[in-house]
């Protein structure tokens, strides 16, 4: 079967890899310059920082096995940083016994590794789907199109899947419409004076919800590079602003959260228009088997890395089941 997966985030790569292993002819189209999606890392000559997912947990036995394979391949490692809760400058250690994992030497190492051996075409944005001769034609933003596609898998955030689904699979589009996602402003900073005595903090009742020393994660060389994420409400109120407009506010928020003498130097600012799903579906994936269109992603299966990976696997199994697919 000729399958096109739209989106080379974790869910899309998970689904594409499993479909290819099951013998299908799979192509992955990704609008960004490389794979990764919300597991991406920003890199420059003298610094790097994970912009999206900060760590992940593994609870489902299938995902526990998957993470063990990633660790054996050298692309994931446990993170043992000192994690605290920060409220009004009060620091409380988080002692929940939870094993936290990260990509190594950066979060994007996992998706880069999963993309190996797959036909992933970067800088290709799908703008529409059309039915043609019993199959699908995918319209691309450069004016070209891809035809002869038997199965389309949309592995993109719900608000980006919804308009592509709407003309062809209204019930799937309606389900995607229910999976509300919130935005998040992220910053990578350095120059913290005095250096905090912790490696990461859940910040409570503050414009920021999370700060973490990226350099405390395995393979990063213990650098003093930090990442900050704005809270849902704070980010939503500024989501249409430009990075340059929020950079100063993010630095000031970081200064107040961490009790710094001066604001840190902002190296990079990124807007996640769709960061995490606040009302994920419980379906695992969406599939209209008759028309050959489906969707997967964190929003179909929880709101996190584990859910995204397993959503892709579940959909691939459903598509490879001969009872559902001939
Ligand atoms: C700031 C932030 C912090 C987070 N923190 C954590 C955390 O600590 N722990 C955790 O478990 N999870 C966290 N998450 C969530 C986690 O990153 C996601 O659950 C997971 O990465 C989602 O993977 P996905 O494949 O479903 O979607 P995505 O990673 O969003 O992949 C979708 C891909 O589709 C592409 N795309 C979209 N539209 C098109 C189109 N029309 N044509 C072609 N390509 C398209 C996008 O460019 C993207 O690469 C965080 C996310 C963010 C943003």
mmCIF file of C-alpha atoms and ligand atoms in Angstrom:
data_model
loop_
_atom_site.group_PDB
_atom_site.id
_atom_site.type_symbol
_atom_site.label_atom_id
_atom_site.label_comp_id
_atom_site.label_asym_id
_atom_site.label_seq_id
_atom_site.Cartn_x
_atom_site.Cartn_y
_atom_site.Cartn_z
ATOM 1 C CA UNK A 1 0.000 0.000 0.000
ATOM 2 C CA UNK A 2 1.220 3.491 -0.885
ATOM 3 C CA UNK A 3 1.026 5.593 2.306
ATOM 4 C CA UNK A 4 1.877 9.243 2.864
ATOM 5 C CA UNK A 5 2.370 10.392 6.435
ATOM 6 C CA UNK A 6 2.031 14.154 6.877
ATOM 7 C CA UNK A 7 4.235 15.329 9.764
ATOM 8 C CA UNK A 8 7.614 14.016 10.905
ATOM 9 C CA UNK A 9 7.103 14.489 14.622
ATOM 10 C CA UNK A 10 7.303 11.513 16.945
ATOM 11 C CA UNK A 11 3.826 10.177 16.095
ATOM 12 C CA UNK A 12 4.366 10.390 12.343
ATOM 13 C CA UNK A 13 7.790 8.740 12.506
ATOM 14 C CA UNK A 14 6.483 6.052 14.844
ATOM 15 C CA UNK A 15 3.616 5.269 12.477
ATOM 16 C CA UNK A 16 5.758 5.484 9.328
ATOM 17 C CA UNK A 17 8.441 3.175 10.733
ATOM 18 C CA UNK A 18 5.916 0.544 11.774
ATOM 19 C CA UNK A 19 4.083 0.718 8.431
ATOM 20 C CA UNK A 20 7.322 0.414 6.495
ATOM 21 C CA UNK A 21 8.363 -2.554 8.639
ATOM 22 C CA UNK A 22 5.000 -4.141 7.786
ATOM 23 C CA UNK A 23 5.865 -3.890 4.074
ATOM 24 C CA UNK A 24 4.063 -0.720 3.037
ATOM 25 C CA UNK A 25 5.519 1.924 0.717
ATOM 26 C CA UNK A 26 5.774 4.973 2.970
ATOM 27 C CA UNK A 27 6.715 8.611 2.380
ATOM 28 C CA UNK A 28 6.773 11.238 5.141
ATOM 29 C CA UNK A 29 6.197 14.912 4.301
ATOM 30 C CA UNK A 30 7.348 17.549 6.798
ATOM 31 C CA UNK A 31 6.905 21.296 6.537
ATOM 32 C CA UNK A 32 9.908 22.148 8.723
ATOM 33 C CA UNK A 33 13.534 21.853 7.666
ATOM 34 C CA UNK A 34 13.943 18.548 9.458
ATOM 35 C CA UNK A 35 12.092 15.952 11.529
ATOM 36 C CA UNK A 36 11.300 16.354 15.210
ATOM 37 C CA UNK A 37 8.263 18.577 15.567
ATOM 38 C CA UNK A 38 7.749 19.382 19.220
ATOM 39 C CA UNK A 39 10.773 17.265 20.159
ATOM 40 C CA UNK A 40 13.097 19.688 18.404
ATOM 41 C CA UNK A 41 16.336 21.217 19.622
ATOM 42 C CA UNK A 42 17.716 24.601 18.584
ATOM 43 C CA UNK A 43 21.460 24.536 17.921
ATOM 44 C CA UNK A 44 24.079 27.181 17.270
ATOM 45 C CA UNK A 45 27.898 26.963 17.219
ATOM 46 C CA UNK A 46 28.301 27.511 20.965
ATOM 47 C CA UNK A 47 24.963 26.421 22.481
ATOM 48 C CA UNK A 48 21.975 24.140 22.108
ATOM 49 C CA UNK A 49 18.657 23.869 23.902
ATOM 50 C CA UNK A 50 15.583 21.641 23.758
ATOM 51 C CA UNK A 51 12.785 24.026 22.784
ATOM 52 C CA UNK A 52 9.764 21.766 23.184
ATOM 53 C CA UNK A 53 9.443 18.512 25.134
ATOM 54 C CA UNK A 54 11.754 18.674 28.133
ATOM 55 C CA UNK A 55 11.708 15.079 29.285
ATOM 56 C CA UNK A 56 9.410 12.116 29.036
ATOM 57 C CA UNK A 57 8.181 9.311 31.203
ATOM 58 C CA UNK A 58 7.426 5.707 30.237
ATOM 59 C CA UNK A 59 4.495 3.936 31.864
ATOM 60 C CA UNK A 60 2.989 1.618 29.235
ATOM 61 C CA UNK A 61 5.068 -1.619 28.957
ATOM 62 C CA UNK A 62 5.270 -1.194 25.170
ATOM 63 C CA UNK A 63 6.776 2.265 25.576
ATOM 64 C CA UNK A 64 9.068 1.069 28.388
ATOM 65 C CA UNK A 65 10.519 -1.461 25.884
ATOM 66 C CA UNK A 66 10.783 1.236 23.218
ATOM 67 C CA UNK A 67 12.705 3.570 25.520
ATOM 68 C CA UNK A 68 15.049 0.688 26.418
ATOM 69 C CA UNK A 69 15.785 0.308 22.686
ATOM 70 C CA UNK A 70 16.423 4.047 22.364
ATOM 71 C CA UNK A 71 18.765 3.898 25.347
ATOM 72 C CA UNK A 72 20.622 0.918 23.834
ATOM 73 C CA UNK A 73 20.968 2.892 20.589
ATOM 74 C CA UNK A 74 22.471 5.799 22.542
ATOM 75 C CA UNK A 75 19.759 8.309 21.656
ATOM 76 C CA UNK A 76 18.001 8.461 25.054
ATOM 77 C CA UNK A 77 19.238 8.519 28.621
ATOM 78 C CA UNK A 78 17.817 8.990 32.112
ATOM 79 C CA UNK A 79 17.989 12.531 33.491
ATOM 80 C CA UNK A 80 18.889 12.878 37.149
ATOM 81 C CA UNK A 81 18.805 16.648 37.531
ATOM 82 C CA UNK A 82 17.586 18.225 40.773
ATOM 83 C CA UNK A 83 13.939 19.039 40.098
ATOM 84 C CA UNK A 84 12.053 21.443 42.340
ATOM 85 C CA UNK A 85 8.786 23.282 42.699
ATOM 86 C CA UNK A 86 9.204 27.045 42.799
ATOM 87 C CA UNK A 87 6.545 29.290 44.282
ATOM 88 C CA UNK A 88 7.162 32.849 45.517
ATOM 89 C CA UNK A 89 10.912 32.058 45.724
ATOM 90 C CA UNK A 90 10.167 29.036 47.950
ATOM 91 C CA UNK A 91 11.989 25.949 46.682
ATOM 92 C CA UNK A 92 10.577 22.475 47.373
ATOM 93 C CA UNK A 93 12.225 19.342 46.017
ATOM 94 C CA UNK A 94 10.077 17.158 43.782
ATOM 95 C CA UNK A 95 10.504 13.659 45.173
ATOM 96 C CA UNK A 96 7.983 11.652 43.183
ATOM 97 C CA UNK A 97 10.279 8.716 42.369
ATOM 98 C CA UNK A 98 9.484 9.222 38.685
ATOM 99 C CA UNK A 99 12.174 8.200 36.183
ATOM 100 C CA UNK A 100 12.546 10.990 33.642
ATOM 101 C CA UNK A 101 14.139 10.406 30.231
ATOM 102 C CA UNK A 102 15.579 12.760 27.643
ATOM 103 C CA UNK A 103 16.980 12.480 24.139
ATOM 104 C CA UNK A 104 20.786 12.352 24.148
ATOM 105 C CA UNK A 105 22.794 14.363 23.355
ATOM 106 C CA UNK A 106 19.677 16.398 22.585
ATOM 107 C CA UNK A 107 15.952 15.732 22.423
ATOM 108 C CA UNK A 108 15.935 15.698 18.619
ATOM 109 C CA UNK A 109 18.377 12.747 18.594
ATOM 110 C CA UNK A 110 15.427 10.386 18.997
ATOM 111 C CA UNK A 111 13.435 11.626 16.031
ATOM 112 C CA UNK A 112 16.589 11.886 13.871
ATOM 113 C CA UNK A 113 17.278 8.248 14.680
ATOM 114 C CA UNK A 114 13.713 7.175 13.928
ATOM 115 C CA UNK A 115 13.831 9.032 10.610
ATOM 116 C CA UNK A 116 16.823 7.007 9.407
ATOM 117 C CA UNK A 117 15.821 4.586 6.681
ATOM 118 C CA UNK A 118 12.547 6.404 6.027
ATOM 119 C CA UNK A 119 11.774 8.550 2.989
ATOM 120 C CA UNK A 120 11.323 11.836 4.872
ATOM 121 C CA UNK A 121 10.922 14.899 2.644
ATOM 122 C CA UNK A 122 11.546 18.124 4.564
ATOM 123 C CA UNK A 123 10.352 21.659 3.758
ATOM 124 C CA UNK A 124 7.172 20.218 2.189
ATOM 125 C CA UNK A 125 3.927 21.637 3.547
ATOM 126 C CA UNK A 126 0.713 19.862 2.595
ATOM 127 C CA UNK A 127 -1.964 22.446 1.866
ATOM 128 C CA UNK A 128 -4.875 20.221 0.820
ATOM 129 C CA UNK A 129 -6.118 16.762 -0.063
ATOM 130 C CA UNK A 130 -8.105 15.771 -3.150
ATOM 131 C CA UNK A 131 -9.760 12.501 -4.153
ATOM 132 C CA UNK A 132 -8.663 11.189 -7.546
ATOM 133 C CA UNK A 133 -9.299 7.805 -9.158
ATOM 134 C CA UNK A 134 -10.051 6.045 -5.902
ATOM 135 C CA UNK A 135 -6.910 7.429 -4.250
ATOM 136 C CA UNK A 136 -5.583 10.700 -2.917
ATOM 137 C CA UNK A 137 -3.707 13.649 -4.349
ATOM 138 C CA UNK A 138 -1.798 15.800 -1.849
ATOM 139 C CA UNK A 139 -1.300 19.446 -2.737
ATOM 140 C CA UNK A 140 2.032 20.945 -1.667
ATOM 141 C CA UNK A 141 2.759 24.587 -0.853
ATOM 142 C CA UNK A 142 5.179 25.006 -3.784
ATOM 143 C CA UNK A 143 2.315 24.341 -6.209
ATOM 144 C CA UNK A 144 3.253 20.730 -6.887
ATOM 145 C CA UNK A 145 1.231 17.673 -5.899
ATOM 146 C CA UNK A 146 1.738 14.032 -5.004
ATOM 147 C CA UNK A 147 -0.694 11.539 -6.476
ATOM 148 C CA UNK A 148 -1.334 7.802 -6.403
ATOM 149 C CA UNK A 149 -1.636 7.796 -2.612
ATOM 150 C CA UNK A 150 -3.834 5.035 -1.186
ATOM 151 C CA UNK A 151 -3.663 5.971 2.510
ATOM 152 C CA UNK A 152 -3.123 9.402 4.080
ATOM 153 C CA UNK A 153 -1.988 9.656 7.706
ATOM 154 C CA UNK A 154 -2.190 13.123 9.237
ATOM 155 C CA UNK A 155 0.330 13.202 12.093
ATOM 156 C CA UNK A 156 0.013 16.937 12.755
ATOM 157 C CA UNK A 157 -1.464 18.875 15.709
ATOM 158 C CA UNK A 158 -5.270 18.750 15.887
ATOM 159 C CA UNK A 159 -5.885 22.345 14.685
ATOM 160 C CA UNK A 160 -3.723 21.623 11.621
ATOM 161 C CA UNK A 161 -5.394 18.260 10.942
ATOM 162 C CA UNK A 162 -8.935 19.636 11.219
ATOM 163 C CA UNK A 163 -9.033 21.744 8.007
ATOM 164 C CA UNK A 164 -7.413 18.940 5.984
ATOM 165 C CA UNK A 165 -9.958 16.409 7.298
ATOM 166 C CA UNK A 166 -13.056 18.626 7.067
ATOM 167 C CA UNK A 167 -13.916 18.242 3.340
ATOM 168 C CA UNK A 168 -13.435 14.449 3.320
ATOM 169 C CA UNK A 169 -14.039 13.053 6.810
ATOM 170 C CA UNK A 170 -16.366 15.392 8.745
ATOM 171 C CA UNK A 171 -16.650 13.114 11.787
ATOM 172 C CA UNK A 172 -12.870 12.895 12.111
ATOM 173 C CA UNK A 173 -12.638 16.660 11.652
ATOM 174 C CA UNK A 174 -15.201 17.140 14.422
ATOM 175 C CA UNK A 175 -13.174 14.904 16.748
ATOM 176 C CA UNK A 176 -10.021 16.896 15.940
ATOM 177 C CA UNK A 177 -11.978 20.057 16.698
ATOM 178 C CA UNK A 178 -12.619 18.796 20.217
ATOM 179 C CA UNK A 179 -8.909 18.309 21.002
ATOM 180 C CA UNK A 180 -8.088 21.813 22.155
ATOM 181 C CA UNK A 181 -4.417 22.776 22.180
ATOM 182 C CA UNK A 182 -2.722 25.660 23.952
ATOM 183 C CA UNK A 183 0.239 27.766 22.893
ATOM 184 C CA UNK A 184 3.537 28.305 24.663
ATOM 185 C CA UNK A 185 6.319 30.867 24.355
ATOM 186 C CA UNK A 186 9.748 29.289 24.898
ATOM 187 C CA UNK A 187 13.139 30.910 25.432
ATOM 188 C CA UNK A 188 16.733 29.717 25.627
ATOM 189 C CA UNK A 189 18.842 31.879 27.938
ATOM 190 C CA UNK A 190 22.221 32.061 29.668
ATOM 191 C CA UNK A 191 23.993 34.249 32.184
ATOM 192 C CA UNK A 192 22.181 33.397 35.425
ATOM 193 C CA UNK A 193 23.547 35.306 38.437
ATOM 194 C CA UNK A 194 23.502 33.805 41.008
ATOM 195 C CA UNK A 195 23.311 30.309 39.503
ATOM 196 C CA UNK A 196 20.263 28.473 40.901
ATOM 197 C CA UNK A 197 20.913 25.545 43.226
ATOM 198 C CA UNK A 198 18.568 23.322 41.202
ATOM 199 C CA UNK A 199 18.470 22.025 37.629
ATOM 200 C CA UNK A 200 14.802 22.438 36.800
ATOM 201 C CA UNK A 201 11.682 23.867 38.354
ATOM 202 C CA UNK A 202 7.942 23.672 37.934
ATOM 203 C CA UNK A 203 7.109 27.326 38.478
ATOM 204 C CA UNK A 204 3.765 27.849 40.194
ATOM 205 C CA UNK A 205 1.403 30.810 39.792
ATOM 206 C CA UNK A 206 3.846 32.729 37.626
ATOM 207 C CA UNK A 207 4.154 33.895 33.995
ATOM 208 C CA UNK A 208 6.548 30.959 33.515
ATOM 209 C CA UNK A 209 5.558 27.380 34.173
ATOM 210 C CA UNK A 210 8.936 25.682 33.708
ATOM 211 C CA UNK A 211 12.637 26.516 33.775
ATOM 212 C CA UNK A 212 15.408 23.967 33.255
ATOM 213 C CA UNK A 213 19.149 23.908 32.845
ATOM 214 C CA UNK A 214 19.441 22.194 29.490
ATOM 215 C CA UNK A 215 23.125 21.592 30.233
ATOM 216 C CA UNK A 216 22.211 19.369 33.198
ATOM 217 C CA UNK A 217 20.814 16.735 30.838
ATOM 218 C CA UNK A 218 23.024 13.863 29.660
ATOM 219 C CA UNK A 219 25.381 14.570 26.772
ATOM 220 C CA UNK A 220 25.077 18.368 26.957
ATOM 221 C CA UNK A 221 28.442 18.996 28.651
ATOM 222 C CA UNK A 222 27.019 20.520 31.844
ATOM 223 C CA UNK A 223 26.645 23.914 30.150
ATOM 224 C CA UNK A 224 24.892 26.910 31.830
ATOM 225 C CA UNK A 225 22.217 27.041 29.110
ATOM 226 C CA UNK A 226 18.645 27.277 30.431
ATOM 227 C CA UNK A 227 15.214 26.903 28.843
ATOM 228 C CA UNK A 228 12.032 28.672 29.972
ATOM 229 C CA UNK A 229 8.409 27.988 29.051
ATOM 230 C CA UNK A 230 5.650 30.525 29.530
ATOM 231 C CA UNK A 231 2.469 29.408 31.281
ATOM 232 C CA UNK A 232 -0.614 28.647 29.203
ATOM 233 C CA UNK A 233 -2.469 31.818 30.166
ATOM 234 C CA UNK A 234 0.591 34.086 29.861
ATOM 235 C CA UNK A 235 1.490 32.633 26.468
ATOM 236 C CA UNK A 236 -2.089 32.777 25.183
ATOM 237 C CA UNK A 237 -2.301 36.487 25.980
ATOM 238 C CA UNK A 238 0.752 37.135 23.766
ATOM 239 C CA UNK A 239 0.449 34.414 21.138
ATOM 240 C CA UNK A 240 0.073 36.871 18.221
ATOM 241 C CA UNK A 241 3.080 38.971 19.261
ATOM 242 C CA UNK A 242 6.487 38.657 17.628
ATOM 243 C CA UNK A 243 9.464 36.906 19.309
ATOM 244 C CA UNK A 244 11.312 40.216 19.674
ATOM 245 C CA UNK A 245 8.329 41.669 21.539
ATOM 246 C CA UNK A 246 8.137 38.917 24.175
ATOM 247 C CA UNK A 247 11.900 38.317 24.628
ATOM 248 C CA UNK A 248 12.287 41.051 27.247
ATOM 249 C CA UNK A 249 9.215 39.902 29.164
ATOM 250 C CA UNK A 250 10.467 36.305 29.181
ATOM 251 C CA UNK A 251 13.850 37.454 30.514
ATOM 252 C CA UNK A 252 12.201 39.545 33.234
ATOM 253 C CA UNK A 253 9.941 36.624 34.167
ATOM 254 C CA UNK A 254 12.961 34.352 34.382
ATOM 255 C CA UNK A 255 14.737 36.860 36.619
ATOM 256 C CA UNK A 256 11.803 37.005 38.995
ATOM 257 C CA UNK A 257 11.222 33.228 39.033
ATOM 258 C CA UNK A 258 14.845 32.345 39.759
ATOM 259 C CA UNK A 259 15.668 35.375 41.948
ATOM 260 C CA UNK A 260 18.451 36.650 39.664
ATOM 261 C CA UNK A 261 20.248 39.974 40.092
ATOM 262 C CA UNK A 262 19.748 40.856 36.417
ATOM 263 C CA UNK A 263 17.708 39.382 33.564
ATOM 264 C CA UNK A 264 19.498 36.573 31.712
ATOM 265 C CA UNK A 265 20.756 36.952 28.136
ATOM 266 C CA UNK A 266 18.092 35.687 25.725
ATOM 267 C CA UNK A 267 19.638 33.529 22.987
ATOM 268 C CA UNK A 268 16.474 32.435 21.234
ATOM 269 C CA UNK A 269 12.699 32.768 21.495
ATOM 270 C CA UNK A 270 10.189 30.411 19.928
ATOM 271 C CA UNK A 271 6.412 30.458 19.682
ATOM 272 C CA UNK A 272 4.667 27.085 19.903
ATOM 273 C CA UNK A 273 1.235 27.893 18.584
ATOM 274 C CA UNK A 274 0.134 24.353 19.456
ATOM 275 C CA UNK A 275 2.206 23.088 22.336
ATOM 276 C CA UNK A 276 0.196 20.669 24.440
ATOM 277 C CA UNK A 277 -3.314 19.323 24.182
ATOM 278 C CA UNK A 278 -5.489 20.324 27.117
ATOM 279 C CA UNK A 279 -8.387 18.060 26.137
ATOM 280 C CA UNK A 280 -6.878 15.016 24.396
ATOM 281 C CA UNK A 281 -9.052 12.326 22.856
ATOM 282 C CA UNK A 282 -9.080 8.809 24.249
ATOM 283 C CA UNK A 283 -9.335 7.102 20.856
ATOM 284 C CA UNK A 284 -5.616 6.384 20.290
ATOM 285 C CA UNK A 285 -5.986 7.429 16.628
ATOM 286 C CA UNK A 286 -8.673 8.427 14.133
ATOM 287 C CA UNK A 287 -9.382 6.273 11.091
ATOM 288 C CA UNK A 288 -11.866 6.414 8.233
ATOM 289 C CA UNK A 289 -10.954 3.051 6.709
ATOM 290 C CA UNK A 290 -13.342 3.375 3.767
ATOM 291 C CA UNK A 291 -11.818 6.584 2.461
ATOM 292 C CA UNK A 292 -8.193 5.897 3.391
ATOM 293 C CA UNK A 293 -7.649 8.824 5.719
ATOM 294 C CA UNK A 294 -6.418 8.712 9.301
ATOM 295 C CA UNK A 295 -4.853 10.851 12.015
ATOM 296 C CA UNK A 296 -2.526 10.196 14.912
ATOM 297 C CA UNK A 297 -0.597 12.287 17.420
ATOM 298 C CA UNK A 298 -0.409 13.160 21.080
ATOM 299 C CA UNK A 299 -3.854 14.770 20.909
ATOM 300 C CA UNK A 300 -5.411 11.382 20.025
ATOM 301 C CA UNK A 301 -3.749 9.574 22.894
ATOM 302 C CA UNK A 302 -2.893 11.727 25.900
ATOM 303 C CA UNK A 303 -0.866 14.895 25.656
ATOM 304 C CA UNK A 304 2.733 13.792 25.822
ATOM 305 C CA UNK A 305 5.681 12.078 24.172
ATOM 306 C CA UNK A 306 4.609 8.603 25.267
ATOM 307 C CA UNK A 307 1.088 9.127 23.934
ATOM 308 C CA UNK A 308 2.371 10.442 20.597
ATOM 309 C CA UNK A 309 4.633 7.443 20.041
ATOM 310 C CA UNK A 310 1.968 4.908 20.990
ATOM 311 C CA UNK A 311 -0.659 6.671 18.878
ATOM 312 C CA UNK A 312 1.537 6.141 15.803
ATOM 313 C CA UNK A 313 2.054 2.478 16.678
ATOM 314 C CA UNK A 314 -1.650 1.852 17.278
ATOM 315 C CA UNK A 315 -2.636 3.429 13.981
ATOM 316 C CA UNK A 316 0.015 1.452 12.080
ATOM 317 C CA UNK A 317 -1.334 -1.771 13.578
ATOM 318 C CA UNK A 318 -4.903 -0.853 12.608
ATOM 319 C CA UNK A 319 -3.815 -0.048 9.041
ATOM 320 C CA UNK A 320 -1.814 -3.231 8.688
ATOM 321 C CA UNK A 321 -4.656 -5.418 9.937
ATOM 322 C CA UNK A 322 -5.957 -7.180 6.799
ATOM 323 C CA UNK A 323 -9.456 -7.195 8.277
ATOM 324 C CA UNK A 324 -9.437 -3.424 8.083
ATOM 325 C CA UNK A 325 -7.252 -2.922 5.083
ATOM 326 C CA UNK A 326 -7.140 -4.854 1.827
HETATM 327 C C1 LIG B 1 6.838 23.667 25.005
HETATM 328 C C2 LIG B 1 6.501 22.208 25.048
HETATM 329 C C3 LIG B 1 6.844 21.469 26.169
HETATM 330 C C4 LIG B 1 6.537 20.104 26.224
HETATM 331 N N1 LIG B 1 6.956 19.380 27.293
HETATM 332 C C5 LIG B 1 6.751 18.038 27.297
HETATM 333 C C6 LIG B 1 7.320 17.241 28.311
HETATM 334 O O1 LIG B 1 8.070 17.725 29.156
HETATM 335 N N2 LIG B 1 7.051 15.898 28.307
HETATM 336 C C7 LIG B 1 6.280 15.316 27.325
HETATM 337 O O2 LIG B 1 6.090 14.097 27.358
HETATM 338 N N3 LIG B 1 5.754 16.064 26.333
HETATM 339 C C8 LIG B 1 5.990 17.393 26.285
HETATM 340 N N4 LIG B 1 5.500 18.146 25.260
HETATM 341 C C9 LIG B 1 4.607 17.508 24.287
HETATM 342 C C10 LIG B 1 5.384 16.666 23.261
HETATM 343 O O3 LIG B 1 6.404 17.429 22.678
HETATM 344 C C11 LIG B 1 4.382 16.202 22.222
HETATM 345 O O4 LIG B 1 3.375 15.456 22.881
HETATM 346 C C12 LIG B 1 4.944 15.336 21.105
HETATM 347 O O5 LIG B 1 6.238 15.738 20.713
HETATM 348 C C13 LIG B 1 3.945 15.408 19.951
HETATM 349 O O6 LIG B 1 4.400 14.672 18.842
HETATM 350 P P1 LIG B 1 3.481 14.614 17.538
HETATM 351 O O7 LIG B 1 4.230 13.802 16.544
HETATM 352 O O8 LIG B 1 2.109 14.180 17.929
HETATM 353 O O9 LIG B 1 3.332 16.120 17.025
HETATM 354 P P2 LIG B 1 4.437 17.140 16.509
HETATM 355 O O10 LIG B 1 5.727 16.934 17.207
HETATM 356 O O11 LIG B 1 3.806 18.487 16.620
HETATM 357 O O12 LIG B 1 4.646 16.755 14.982
HETATM 358 C C14 LIG B 1 3.815 17.248 13.961
HETATM 359 C C15 LIG B 1 4.669 17.593 12.746
HETATM 360 O O13 LIG B 1 3.815 17.899 11.657
HETATM 361 C C16 LIG B 1 4.390 18.955 10.914
HETATM 362 N N5 LIG B 1 3.311 19.550 10.135
HETATM 363 C C17 LIG B 1 2.228 20.241 10.606
HETATM 364 N N6 LIG B 1 1.424 20.600 9.594
HETATM 365 C C18 LIG B 1 2.002 20.125 8.456
HETATM 366 C C19 LIG B 1 1.651 20.182 7.080
HETATM 367 N N7 LIG B 1 0.512 20.795 6.663
HETATM 368 N N8 LIG B 1 2.469 19.602 6.157
HETATM 369 C C20 LIG B 1 3.619 18.973 6.557
HETATM 370 N N9 LIG B 1 4.001 18.900 7.861
HETATM 371 C C21 LIG B 1 3.201 19.459 8.794
HETATM 372 C C22 LIG B 1 4.992 19.840 11.981
HETATM 373 O O14 LIG B 1 5.998 20.694 11.451
HETATM 374 C C23 LIG B 1 5.554 18.804 12.970
HETATM 375 O O15 LIG B 1 6.897 18.475 12.683
HETATM 376 C C24 LIG B 1 5.839 19.486 25.144
HETATM 377 C C25 LIG B 1 5.534 20.240 24.006
HETATM 378 C C26 LIG B 1 5.883 21.579 23.948
HETATM 379 C C27 LIG B 1 5.622 22.342 22.688
#
